[in-house]
CSV table of C-alpha atoms in Angstrom, one decimal:
chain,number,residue,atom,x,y,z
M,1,UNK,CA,-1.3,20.2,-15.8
M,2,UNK,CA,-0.5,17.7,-13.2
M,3,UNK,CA,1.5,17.8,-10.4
M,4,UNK,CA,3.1,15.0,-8.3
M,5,UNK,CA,5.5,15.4,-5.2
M,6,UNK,CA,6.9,12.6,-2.4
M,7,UNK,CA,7.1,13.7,0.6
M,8,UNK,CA,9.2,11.6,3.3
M,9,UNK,CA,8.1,11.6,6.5
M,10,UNK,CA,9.6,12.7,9.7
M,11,UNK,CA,12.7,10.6,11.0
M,12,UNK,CA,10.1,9.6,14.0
M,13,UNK,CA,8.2,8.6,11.8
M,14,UNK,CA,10.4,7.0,9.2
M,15,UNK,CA,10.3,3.5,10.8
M,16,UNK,CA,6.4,3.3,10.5
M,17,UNK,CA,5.4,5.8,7.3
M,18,UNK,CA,7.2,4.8,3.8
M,19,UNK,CA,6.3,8.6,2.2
M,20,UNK,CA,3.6,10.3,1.4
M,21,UNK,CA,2.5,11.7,-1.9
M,22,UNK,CA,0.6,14.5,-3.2
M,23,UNK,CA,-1.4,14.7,-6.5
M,24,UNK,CA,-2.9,17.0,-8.5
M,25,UNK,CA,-4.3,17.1,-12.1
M,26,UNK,CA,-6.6,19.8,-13.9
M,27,UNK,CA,-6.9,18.2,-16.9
M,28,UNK,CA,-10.0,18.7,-18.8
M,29,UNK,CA,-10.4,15.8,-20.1
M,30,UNK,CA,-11.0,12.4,-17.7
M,31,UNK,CA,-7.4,10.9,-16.4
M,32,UNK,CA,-7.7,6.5,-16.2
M,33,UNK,CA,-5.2,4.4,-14.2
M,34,UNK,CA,-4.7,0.9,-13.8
M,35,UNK,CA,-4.0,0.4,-10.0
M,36,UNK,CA,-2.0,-2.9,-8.4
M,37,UNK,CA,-1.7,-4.2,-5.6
M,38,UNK,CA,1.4,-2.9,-3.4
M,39,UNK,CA,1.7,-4.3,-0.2
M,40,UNK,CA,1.1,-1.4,2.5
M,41,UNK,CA,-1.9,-0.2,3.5
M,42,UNK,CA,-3.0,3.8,2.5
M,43,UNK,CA,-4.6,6.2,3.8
M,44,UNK,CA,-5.9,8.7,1.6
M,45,UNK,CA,-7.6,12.1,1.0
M,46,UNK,CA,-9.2,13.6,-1.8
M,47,UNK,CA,-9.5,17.5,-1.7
M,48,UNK,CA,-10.4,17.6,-4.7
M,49,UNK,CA,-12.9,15.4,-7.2
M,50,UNK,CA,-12.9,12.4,-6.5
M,51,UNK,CA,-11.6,9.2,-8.7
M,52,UNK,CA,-14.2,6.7,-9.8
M,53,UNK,CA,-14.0,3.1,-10.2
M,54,UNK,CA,-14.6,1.9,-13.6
M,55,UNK,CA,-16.0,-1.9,-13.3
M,56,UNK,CA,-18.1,-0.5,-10.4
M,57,UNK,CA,-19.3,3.1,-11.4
M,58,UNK,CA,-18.2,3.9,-7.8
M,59,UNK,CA,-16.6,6.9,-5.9
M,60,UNK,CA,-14.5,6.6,-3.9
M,61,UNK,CA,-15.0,7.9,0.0
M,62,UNK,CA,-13.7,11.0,0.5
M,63,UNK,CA,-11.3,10.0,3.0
M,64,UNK,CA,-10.9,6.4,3.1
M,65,UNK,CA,-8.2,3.7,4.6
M,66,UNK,CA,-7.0,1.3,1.9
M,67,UNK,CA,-6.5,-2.1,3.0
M,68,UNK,CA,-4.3,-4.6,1.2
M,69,UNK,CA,-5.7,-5.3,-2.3
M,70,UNK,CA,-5.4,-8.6,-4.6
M,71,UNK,CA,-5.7,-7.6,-8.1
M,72,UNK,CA,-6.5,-4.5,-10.2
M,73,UNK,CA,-8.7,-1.7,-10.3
M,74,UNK,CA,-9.1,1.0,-12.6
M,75,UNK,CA,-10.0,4.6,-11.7
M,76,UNK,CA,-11.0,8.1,-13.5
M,77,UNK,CA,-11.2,11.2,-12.3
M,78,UNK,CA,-14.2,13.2,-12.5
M,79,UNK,CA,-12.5,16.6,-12.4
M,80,UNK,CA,-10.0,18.5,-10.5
M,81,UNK,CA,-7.7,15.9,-8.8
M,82,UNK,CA,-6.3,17.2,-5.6
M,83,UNK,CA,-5.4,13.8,-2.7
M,84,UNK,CA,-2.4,13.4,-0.4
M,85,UNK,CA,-1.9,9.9,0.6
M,86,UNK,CA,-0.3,8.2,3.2
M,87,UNK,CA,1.9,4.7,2.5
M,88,UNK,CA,2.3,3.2,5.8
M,89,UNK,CA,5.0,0.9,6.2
M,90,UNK,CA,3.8,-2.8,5.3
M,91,UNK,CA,3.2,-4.1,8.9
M,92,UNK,CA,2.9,-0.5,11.0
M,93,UNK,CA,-0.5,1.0,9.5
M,94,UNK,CA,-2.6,-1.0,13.3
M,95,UNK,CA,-0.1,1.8,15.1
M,96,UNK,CA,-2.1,4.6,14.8
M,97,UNK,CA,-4.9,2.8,13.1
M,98,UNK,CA,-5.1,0.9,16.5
M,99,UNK,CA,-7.8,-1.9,15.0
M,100,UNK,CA,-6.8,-5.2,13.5
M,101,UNK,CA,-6.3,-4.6,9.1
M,102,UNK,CA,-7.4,-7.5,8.2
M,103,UNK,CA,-10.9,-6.0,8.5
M,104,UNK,CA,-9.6,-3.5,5.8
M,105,UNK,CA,-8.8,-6.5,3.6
M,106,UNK,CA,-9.9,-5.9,-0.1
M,107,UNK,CA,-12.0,-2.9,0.9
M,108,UNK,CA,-11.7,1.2,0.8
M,109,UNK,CA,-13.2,1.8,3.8
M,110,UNK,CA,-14.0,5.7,4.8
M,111,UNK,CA,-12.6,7.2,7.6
M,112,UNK,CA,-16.1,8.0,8.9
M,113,UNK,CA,-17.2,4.4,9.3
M,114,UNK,CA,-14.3,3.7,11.5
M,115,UNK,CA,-15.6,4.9,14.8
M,116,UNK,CA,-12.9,6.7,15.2
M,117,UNK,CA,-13.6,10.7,16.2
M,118,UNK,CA,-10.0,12.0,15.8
M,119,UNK,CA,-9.4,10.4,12.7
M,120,UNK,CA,-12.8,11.7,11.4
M,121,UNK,CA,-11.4,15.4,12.7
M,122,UNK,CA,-7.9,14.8,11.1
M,123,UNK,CA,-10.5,14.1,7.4
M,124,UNK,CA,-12.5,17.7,8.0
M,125,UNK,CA,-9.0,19.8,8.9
M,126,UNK,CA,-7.8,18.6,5.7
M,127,UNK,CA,-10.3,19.0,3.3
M,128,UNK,CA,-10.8,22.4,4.8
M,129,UNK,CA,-6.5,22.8,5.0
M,130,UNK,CA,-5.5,24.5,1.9
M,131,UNK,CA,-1.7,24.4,2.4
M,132,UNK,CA,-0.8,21.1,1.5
M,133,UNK,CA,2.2,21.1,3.5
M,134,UNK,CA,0.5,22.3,6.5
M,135,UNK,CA,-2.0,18.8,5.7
M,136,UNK,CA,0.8,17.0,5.7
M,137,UNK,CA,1.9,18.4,9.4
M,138,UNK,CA,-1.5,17.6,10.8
M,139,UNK,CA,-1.0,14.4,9.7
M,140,UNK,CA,2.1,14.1,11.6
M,141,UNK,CA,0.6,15.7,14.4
M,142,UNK,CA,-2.0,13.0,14.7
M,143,UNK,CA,0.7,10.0,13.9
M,144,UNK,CA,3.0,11.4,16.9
M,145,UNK,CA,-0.2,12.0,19.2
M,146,UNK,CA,-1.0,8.0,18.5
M,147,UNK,CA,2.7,6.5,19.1
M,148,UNK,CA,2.5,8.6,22.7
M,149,UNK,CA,-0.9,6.7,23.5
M,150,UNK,CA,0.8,3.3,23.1
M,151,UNK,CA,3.1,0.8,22.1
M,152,UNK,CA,3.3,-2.5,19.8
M,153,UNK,CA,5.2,-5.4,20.6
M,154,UNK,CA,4.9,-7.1,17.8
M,155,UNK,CA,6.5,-4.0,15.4
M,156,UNK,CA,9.6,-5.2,15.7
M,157,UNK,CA,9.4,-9.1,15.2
M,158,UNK,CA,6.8,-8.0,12.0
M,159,UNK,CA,9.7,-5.8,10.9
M,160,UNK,CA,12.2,-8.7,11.0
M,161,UNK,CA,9.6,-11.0,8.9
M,162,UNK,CA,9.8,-7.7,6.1
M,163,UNK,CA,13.5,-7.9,6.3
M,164,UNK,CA,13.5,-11.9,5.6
M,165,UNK,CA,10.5,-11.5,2.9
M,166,UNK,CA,12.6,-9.1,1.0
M,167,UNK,CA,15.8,-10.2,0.9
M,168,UNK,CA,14.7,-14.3,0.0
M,169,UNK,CA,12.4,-14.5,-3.0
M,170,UNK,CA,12.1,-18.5,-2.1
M,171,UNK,CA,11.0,-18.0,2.2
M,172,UNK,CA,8.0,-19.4,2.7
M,173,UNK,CA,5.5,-19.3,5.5
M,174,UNK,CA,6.6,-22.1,8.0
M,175,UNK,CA,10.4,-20.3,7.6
M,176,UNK,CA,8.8,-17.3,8.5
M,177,UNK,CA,7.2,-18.3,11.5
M,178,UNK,CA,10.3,-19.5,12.8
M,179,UNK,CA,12.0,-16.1,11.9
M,180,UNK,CA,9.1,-14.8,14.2
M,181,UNK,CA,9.6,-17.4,16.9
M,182,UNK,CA,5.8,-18.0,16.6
M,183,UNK,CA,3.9,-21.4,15.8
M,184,UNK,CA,2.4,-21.2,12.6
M,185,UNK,CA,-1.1,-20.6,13.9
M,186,UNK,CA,0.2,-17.8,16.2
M,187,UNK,CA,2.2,-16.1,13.1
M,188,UNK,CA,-0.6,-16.1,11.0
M,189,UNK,CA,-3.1,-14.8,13.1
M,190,UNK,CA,-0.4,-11.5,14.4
M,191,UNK,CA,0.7,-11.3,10.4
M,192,UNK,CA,-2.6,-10.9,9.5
M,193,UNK,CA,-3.9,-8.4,11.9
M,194,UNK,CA,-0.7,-6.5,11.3
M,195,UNK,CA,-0.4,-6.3,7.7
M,196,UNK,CA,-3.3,-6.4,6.9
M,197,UNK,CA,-4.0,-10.1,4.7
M,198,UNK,CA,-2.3,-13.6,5.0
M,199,UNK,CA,1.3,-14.6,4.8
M,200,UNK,CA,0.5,-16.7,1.7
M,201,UNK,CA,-1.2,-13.9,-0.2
M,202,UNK,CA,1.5,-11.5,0.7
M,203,UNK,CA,4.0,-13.5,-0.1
M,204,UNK,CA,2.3,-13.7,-3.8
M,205,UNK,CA,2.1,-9.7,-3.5
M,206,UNK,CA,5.5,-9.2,-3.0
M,207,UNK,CA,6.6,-11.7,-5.8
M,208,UNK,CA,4.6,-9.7,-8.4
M,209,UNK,CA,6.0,-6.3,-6.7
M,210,UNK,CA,9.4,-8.0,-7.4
M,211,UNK,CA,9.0,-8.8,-11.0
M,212,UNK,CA,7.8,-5.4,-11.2
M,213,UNK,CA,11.2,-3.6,-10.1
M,214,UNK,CA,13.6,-6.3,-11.8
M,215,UNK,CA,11.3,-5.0,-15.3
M,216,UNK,CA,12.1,-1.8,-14.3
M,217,UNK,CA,15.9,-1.9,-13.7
M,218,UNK,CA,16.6,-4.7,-16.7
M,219,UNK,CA,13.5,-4.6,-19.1
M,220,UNK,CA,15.4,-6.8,-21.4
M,221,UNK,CA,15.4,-9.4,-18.9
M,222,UNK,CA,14.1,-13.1,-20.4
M,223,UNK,CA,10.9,-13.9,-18.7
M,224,UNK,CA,12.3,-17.3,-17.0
M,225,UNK,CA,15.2,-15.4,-15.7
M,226,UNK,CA,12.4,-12.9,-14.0
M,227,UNK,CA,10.5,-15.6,-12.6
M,228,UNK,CA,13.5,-17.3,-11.4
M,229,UNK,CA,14.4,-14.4,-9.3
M,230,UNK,CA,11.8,-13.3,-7.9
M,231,UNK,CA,10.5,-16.9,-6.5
M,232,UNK,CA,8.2,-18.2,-8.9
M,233,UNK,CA,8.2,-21.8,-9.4
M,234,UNK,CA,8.9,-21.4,-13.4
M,235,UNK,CA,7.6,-18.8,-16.3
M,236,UNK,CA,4.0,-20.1,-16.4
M,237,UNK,CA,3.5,-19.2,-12.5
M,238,UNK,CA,4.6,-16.1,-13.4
M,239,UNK,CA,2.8,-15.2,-15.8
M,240,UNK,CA,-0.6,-16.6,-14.3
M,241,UNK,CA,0.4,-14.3,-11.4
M,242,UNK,CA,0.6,-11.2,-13.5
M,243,UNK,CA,-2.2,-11.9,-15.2
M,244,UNK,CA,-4.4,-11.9,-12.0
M,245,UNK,CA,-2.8,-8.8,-10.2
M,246,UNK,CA,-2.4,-6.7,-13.4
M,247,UNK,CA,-5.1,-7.7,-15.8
M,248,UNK,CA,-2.2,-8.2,-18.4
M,249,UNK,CA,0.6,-11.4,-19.0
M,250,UNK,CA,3.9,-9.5,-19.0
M,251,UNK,CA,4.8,-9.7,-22.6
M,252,UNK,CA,0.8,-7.2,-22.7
M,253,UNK,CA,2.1,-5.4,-20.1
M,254,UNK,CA,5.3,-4.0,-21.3
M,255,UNK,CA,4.0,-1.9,-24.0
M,256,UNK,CA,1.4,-0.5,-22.6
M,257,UNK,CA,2.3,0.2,-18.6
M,258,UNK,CA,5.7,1.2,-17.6
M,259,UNK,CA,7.0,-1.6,-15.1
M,260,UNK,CA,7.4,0.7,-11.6
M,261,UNK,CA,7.6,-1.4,-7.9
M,262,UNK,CA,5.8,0.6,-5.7
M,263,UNK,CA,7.1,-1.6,-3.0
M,264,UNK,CA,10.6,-2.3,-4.2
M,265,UNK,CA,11.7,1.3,-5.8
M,266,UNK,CA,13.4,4.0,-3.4
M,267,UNK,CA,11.2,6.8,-3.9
């Protein structure tokens, strides 16, 4: 039987943590997923078994932040699945993280290889927490404790650049440095260490996101209109793109994966 609940986060907290989300699965047999790219950075926790990755015969930490991917993975569990985690907002993960993401780029990295003693104590308390809503409150303990220890100035000129991303498929980088009042070597460098991989690749991220959610709302939708929407230069991009984040060209994808934006949808 599994189990899956969102869980939004406190108002506080709203403008920095998108949800978070608590699994579990006791099926008997071994669960498989195809995971994509989605534009935030993670934090997660397994209190139960944890999942494995196929192309590596890997586990995964047992706490772990997970920095902005480019391109699939597939996971299976190895028994019991019991995780909560934590979708940061795209650009507000350094907050409480409080070191640059890029250095998460592409990586799981475990909480206990961060050098960081009270996130390694938030890991134990939770694996040790059965209550899942109580987790969840420690969590939000720890999140408020690090917004009282300091501030970001660049939140809020990140948080216009989001606004600008997702509301004009066509923006590109130089338009978005000047949204950020930044030269272009200045806005990638804060963009970067913010959310966590390049404007460019982002950008790409987001597009595939897009194409995602328009599948999901209209999955009748010809494949030119699609790419047309979401800023593609024509079909072929389009499909060249989905074929790198998803393993799949759209026209494989559709039968076999249902089309769900993690970045786009309202949860």
């Amino acid at each position: 039987m599994q189990t899956f609940r969102i869980v939004k986060p406190a108002p506080a907290l709203s403008p920095y943590i998108r949800y978070y989300w608590i699994l579990r699965d006791d099926a008997a047999l071994p669960v498989s997923e195809r995971t994509l790219p989605v534009g935030c950075v993670q934090l997660v926790f397994h209190k139960g078994k944890r999942l494995m990755y196929l192309q590596e015969s890997r586990l995964q930490p047992q706490s772990f932040i997970s920095g902005q991917s480019f391109g699939f993975s597939d996971v299976v569990s190895t028994g019991v699945i019991e995780m909560i985690t934590v979708v940061f907002q795209p650009y507000a993960a350094k907050v409480f993280l409080q070191i640059p993401l890029h250095l998460f780029n592409g990586q799981n990295v475990s909480t206990d290889e961060v050098e960081d003693r009270e996130l390694s104590d938030l890991s134990y308390r939770i694996t040790d927490t059965p209550d899942n809503d109580q987790c969840i409150r420690l969590i939000e303990q720890f999140f408020f404790r690090r917004l009282a220890s300091g501030s970001e100035y660049n939140l809020k000129r990140l948080s216009t650049v989001l606004d600008e991303i997702n509301l004009h498929p066509q923006v590109n980088t130089l338009q978005l440095s000047d949204v950020a009042c930044l030269s272009t070597k200045q806005f990638g460098r804060v963009f970067t260490d913010y959310i966590g991989t390049t404007p460019k690749d982002f950008l790409r991220i987001v597009r595939m996101q897009r194409a995602l959610y328009v599948l999901q709302q209209n999955p009748g939708s010809p494949f030119a209109q699609v790419a047309y929407e979401c800023g593609f230069s024509d079909q072929s991009h389009m499909i060249k793109e989905f074929k790198l984040f998803s393993g799949y060209t759209p026209a494989e994808y559709l039968p076999v994966c249902a089309p769900v934006s993690d970045y786009f949808s309202t949860l």
